[in-house]
Amino acid sequence: IGYWKLDGNSNDSTATANNGTDTNITYSVGNGKFVQGASFNGTDSAIVLTDNANLRSNDMTIMGWIKGVDANAVIMGNYRQPAGADSGYIFRITSNFLELSIYPGSAGGEAATGRTALNDNRWHFVVGTFNNTTKLENLYVDGGLDASKILGNNIGYQASGTPRFGCFKEEAGANSTFFAGNMDEIAFFNRVLSYAEINNYYSWAVGRFTKVI
């Protein structure tokens, strides 16, 4: 559905063309895990994606490479809260650990919480999956399962979304919880990738390029 290489721009490399619009993003080889990557300043950097319905999927996998320093930061968010009806998802770091918050279209949300600290300024491969039928959420860090939880609700969406990297959008209009650090090779799938698929990709990527800091 979406694959953003972040090699000098935030264009989507898939046919769905979920291209981004950048605010204070810096691209360079030094900012990337593979070729180039994107640097976020933690204050107002954001990549706002085209609001296509295909980024409001019930089943999903979000994955990518991050190198961050903040205890609380958003990797990818597509969240709305009209009149307290929390909707969508936020893939983020909360208190140093990975989360994929799922919102049902009513007040409140849920998430599994990872166990690997991610604010160490080193590259990590992070993945979040959600199966809307079983309500199972899995989190992976560096090719291994980091957390798993069956949530209490299905995901819910509004008629429009606010997809973006590096922050999420409050309903009042302001962006929030900015990411400080680098991102590379972000992908969004409208299905749940298996552990084998995730681990195989990580093993291939590490073998392809061994820059770890």
CSV table of C-alpha atoms in Angstrom, one decimal:
chain,number,residue,atom,x,y,z
A,1,ILE,CA,0.0,0.0,0.0
A,2,GLY,CA,2.8,2.4,0.8
A,3,TYR,CA,6.6,2.3,0.7
A,4,TRP,CA,8.6,5.4,1.4
A,5,LYS,CA,12.4,4.9,0.7
A,6,LEU,CA,13.1,8.5,1.9
A,7,ASP,CA,15.9,8.8,-0.6
A,8,GLY,CA,15.8,12.6,-1.0
A,9,ASN,CA,12.0,12.9,-0.8
A,10,SER,CA,8.9,11.4,0.7
A,11,ASN,CA,7.4,10.0,-2.5
A,12,ASP,CA,5.6,6.6,-2.2
A,13,SER,CA,7.3,4.0,-4.4
A,14,THR,CA,4.1,2.0,-4.9
A,15,ALA,CA,1.4,2.5,-7.4
A,16,THR,CA,-0.9,4.0,-4.8
A,17,ALA,CA,1.2,7.2,-4.8
A,18,ASN,CA,0.6,8.1,-1.1
A,19,ASN,CA,3.2,10.9,-1.5
A,20,GLY,CA,4.3,13.2,1.4
A,21,THR,CA,4.7,16.9,1.9
A,22,ASP,CA,7.7,17.8,4.0
A,23,THR,CA,8.1,20.3,6.8
A,24,ASN,CA,11.7,20.8,8.0
A,25,ILE,CA,12.9,17.4,6.9
A,26,THR,CA,16.6,16.9,6.0
A,27,TYR,CA,17.7,14.1,3.6
A,28,SER,CA,21.3,12.8,3.4
A,29,VAL,CA,23.3,9.6,3.3
A,30,GLY,CA,24.4,10.2,6.9
A,31,ASN,CA,20.7,10.3,8.0
A,32,GLY,CA,19.9,6.9,6.4
A,33,LYS,CA,20.2,3.2,7.1
A,34,PHE,CA,20.1,2.4,3.4
A,35,VAL,CA,21.3,5.1,0.9
A,36,GLN,CA,19.6,8.2,2.1
A,37,GLY,CA,17.3,8.8,5.1
A,38,ALA,CA,15.2,11.5,6.7
A,39,SER,CA,16.1,13.6,9.7
A,40,PHE,CA,13.4,14.9,12.0
A,41,ASN,CA,14.3,17.8,14.4
A,42,GLY,CA,11.8,16.9,17.2
A,43,THR,CA,10.2,20.3,17.2
A,44,ASP,CA,8.2,20.8,14.0
A,45,SER,CA,9.5,18.2,11.5
A,46,ALA,CA,6.7,16.3,9.8
A,47,ILE,CA,5.8,14.4,6.6
A,48,VAL,CA,2.1,14.8,5.8
A,49,LEU,CA,0.9,12.0,3.5
A,50,THR,CA,-1.9,12.1,1.0
A,51,ASP,CA,-5.2,11.2,2.8
A,52,ASN,CA,-6.1,8.0,0.9
A,53,ALA,CA,-8.6,5.5,2.2
A,54,ASN,CA,-6.0,2.7,1.7
A,55,LEU,CA,-4.1,4.1,4.7
A,56,ARG,CA,-7.2,3.5,6.8
A,57,SER,CA,-6.9,-0.3,6.7
A,58,ASN,CA,-8.5,-2.6,9.3
A,59,ASP,CA,-5.7,-5.2,9.1
A,60,MET,CA,-2.2,-3.6,9.0
A,61,THR,CA,1.5,-3.8,9.2
A,62,ILE,CA,3.7,-0.8,9.7
A,63,MET,CA,7.4,-1.2,9.6
A,64,GLY,CA,10.6,0.8,9.1
A,65,TRP,CA,14.0,1.8,10.4
A,66,ILE,CA,14.4,4.4,13.1
A,67,LYS,CA,17.2,6.0,15.1
A,68,GLY,CA,15.9,8.2,17.9
A,69,VAL,CA,16.6,9.8,21.2
A,70,ASP,CA,13.2,10.7,22.6
A,71,ALA,CA,11.3,8.7,25.2
A,72,ASN,CA,8.0,9.8,23.6
A,73,ALA,CA,7.8,10.2,19.8
A,74,VAL,CA,5.5,9.3,16.9
A,75,ILE,CA,6.8,7.3,14.0
A,76,MET,CA,3.5,7.2,12.0
A,77,GLY,CA,0.1,8.4,13.0
A,78,ASN,CA,-3.4,8.4,11.3
A,79,TYR,CA,-5.5,9.6,14.2
A,80,ARG,CA,-8.6,11.7,14.7
A,81,GLN,CA,-10.6,12.7,17.8
A,82,PRO,CA,-13.9,14.4,16.9
A,83,ALA,CA,-16.0,15.0,20.0
A,84,GLY,CA,-14.0,12.5,21.9
A,85,ALA,CA,-14.4,9.7,19.3
A,86,ASP,CA,-10.7,8.5,19.2
A,87,SER,CA,-10.2,6.9,15.8
A,88,GLY,CA,-7.4,5.3,13.8
A,89,TYR,CA,-3.9,4.4,14.9
A,90,ILE,CA,-0.6,5.8,16.2
A,91,PHE,CA,2.7,3.9,15.8
A,92,ARG,CA,5.0,5.4,18.4
A,93,ILE,CA,7.5,5.2,21.2
A,94,THR,CA,6.0,5.7,24.6
A,95,SER,CA,8.3,5.9,27.7
A,96,ASN,CA,11.1,4.5,25.6
A,97,PHE,CA,9.2,1.5,24.3
A,98,LEU,CA,7.3,0.6,21.1
A,99,GLU,CA,3.5,0.9,20.9
A,100,LEU,CA,0.9,0.6,18.2
A,101,SER,CA,-2.1,2.4,19.7
A,102,ILE,CA,-5.5,1.3,18.2
A,103,TYR,CA,-8.5,3.5,18.6
A,104,PRO,CA,-12.1,2.1,18.1
A,105,GLY,CA,-14.0,5.3,17.1
A,106,SER,CA,-15.0,5.9,20.7
A,107,ALA,CA,-13.2,7.3,23.7
A,108,GLY,CA,-9.9,5.6,24.6
A,109,GLY,CA,-7.5,3.3,22.8
A,110,GLU,CA,-5.3,0.3,23.5
A,111,ALA,CA,-1.9,-1.0,22.7
A,112,ALA,CA,0.7,-3.6,23.4
A,113,THR,CA,3.9,-2.2,24.9
A,114,GLY,CA,7.3,-3.4,23.8
A,115,ARG,CA,10.2,-4.3,26.1
A,116,THR,CA,13.2,-3.0,24.1
A,117,ALA,CA,14.3,0.6,24.8
A,118,LEU,CA,14.4,2.5,21.5
A,119,ASN,CA,15.8,5.9,22.6
A,120,ASP,CA,19.4,4.9,22.4
A,121,ASN,CA,20.3,6.7,19.2
A,122,ARG,CA,21.0,3.5,17.3
A,123,TRP,CA,19.2,2.0,14.3
A,124,HIS,CA,16.3,-0.3,15.1
A,125,PHE,CA,14.0,-2.2,12.7
A,126,VAL,CA,10.5,-1.7,14.2
A,127,VAL,CA,7.2,-3.4,13.2
A,128,GLY,CA,3.7,-3.2,14.4
A,129,THR,CA,0.9,-5.5,13.2
A,130,PHE,CA,-2.9,-5.6,14.0
A,131,ASN,CA,-5.4,-8.2,13.0
A,132,ASN,CA,-8.9,-6.6,13.2
A,133,THR,CA,-10.7,-10.0,13.3
A,134,THR,CA,-8.7,-11.5,16.1
A,135,LYS,CA,-7.8,-8.1,17.6
A,136,LEU,CA,-4.2,-9.5,18.0
A,137,GLU,CA,-1.5,-6.9,18.0
A,138,ASN,CA,2.2,-7.9,17.7
A,139,LEU,CA,5.3,-5.7,18.0
A,140,TYR,CA,8.7,-6.6,16.7
A,141,VAL,CA,12.1,-5.0,17.2
A,142,ASP,CA,15.2,-6.0,15.2
A,143,GLY,CA,13.5,-9.1,13.7
A,144,GLY,CA,12.2,-10.6,17.0
A,145,LEU,CA,8.8,-10.5,18.7
A,146,ASP,CA,8.9,-7.8,21.4
A,147,ALA,CA,5.3,-7.8,22.6
A,148,SER,CA,1.9,-9.4,21.9
A,149,LYS,CA,-1.6,-8.5,23.1
A,150,ILE,CA,-5.2,-9.2,22.2
A,151,LEU,CA,-7.0,-5.9,22.4
A,152,GLY,CA,-10.5,-5.3,23.5
A,153,ASN,CA,-11.8,-3.4,20.5
A,154,ASN,CA,-11.6,-3.3,16.7
A,155,ILE,CA,-10.1,-0.3,14.9
A,156,GLY,CA,-12.5,2.5,13.9
A,157,TYR,CA,-12.0,5.4,11.4
A,158,GLN,CA,-13.6,8.7,10.5
A,159,ALA,CA,-14.4,9.5,6.9
A,160,SER,CA,-11.1,11.2,6.5
A,161,GLY,CA,-7.7,10.7,8.1
A,162,THR,CA,-4.5,12.6,9.0
A,163,PRO,CA,-1.7,10.3,8.0
A,164,ARG,CA,1.8,11.5,8.7
A,165,PHE,CA,5.3,10.6,9.8
A,166,GLY,CA,7.1,12.1,12.8
A,167,CYS,CA,4.0,13.3,14.8
A,168,PHE,CA,0.3,12.9,15.0
A,169,LYS,CA,-2.4,15.5,14.4
A,170,GLU,CA,-4.6,16.7,17.3
A,171,GLU,CA,-8.2,17.4,16.3
A,172,ALA,CA,-7.8,21.1,17.0
A,173,GLY,CA,-5.2,21.2,14.2
A,174,ALA,CA,-1.9,21.2,15.9
A,175,ASN,CA,0.7,18.4,15.4
A,176,SER,CA,2.0,16.7,18.5
A,177,THR,CA,4.6,14.4,20.0
A,178,PHE,CA,7.3,15.1,17.4
A,179,PHE,CA,10.1,12.6,16.5
A,180,ALA,CA,13.7,13.5,17.0
A,181,GLY,CA,16.1,11.4,15.0
A,182,ASN,CA,16.2,9.6,11.7
A,183,MET,CA,13.9,7.3,9.7
A,184,ASP,CA,14.4,5.2,6.6
A,185,GLU,CA,12.5,2.7,4.5
A,186,ILE,CA,9.0,3.0,6.0
A,187,ALA,CA,6.3,0.7,4.7
A,188,PHE,CA,2.6,0.2,5.3
A,189,PHE,CA,0.7,-3.0,4.4
A,190,ASN,CA,-3.0,-3.7,4.4
A,191,ARG,CA,-2.4,-7.2,5.8
A,192,VAL,CA,-0.7,-8.8,8.7
A,193,LEU,CA,2.8,-9.9,7.9
A,194,SER,CA,3.9,-13.2,9.6
A,195,TYR,CA,6.8,-13.5,11.9
A,196,ALA,CA,8.7,-15.4,9.2
A,197,GLU,CA,8.2,-12.6,6.7
A,198,ILE,CA,9.3,-10.0,9.2
A,199,ASN,CA,12.4,-11.9,10.3
A,200,ASN,CA,13.3,-12.8,6.8
A,201,TYR,CA,13.2,-9.2,5.7
A,202,TYR,CA,15.3,-8.1,8.7
A,203,SER,CA,17.9,-10.8,8.1
A,204,TRP,CA,18.1,-9.8,4.4
A,205,ALA,CA,18.4,-6.2,5.2
A,206,VAL,CA,21.2,-6.7,7.8
A,207,GLY,CA,23.1,-8.8,5.4
A,208,ARG,CA,22.6,-6.2,2.7
A,209,PHE,CA,24.0,-3.3,4.7
A,210,THR,CA,25.7,-3.5,8.1
A,211,LYS,CA,25.7,0.1,9.3
A,212,VAL,CA,24.4,-0.2,12.9
A,213,ILE,CA,25.1,3.2,14.4
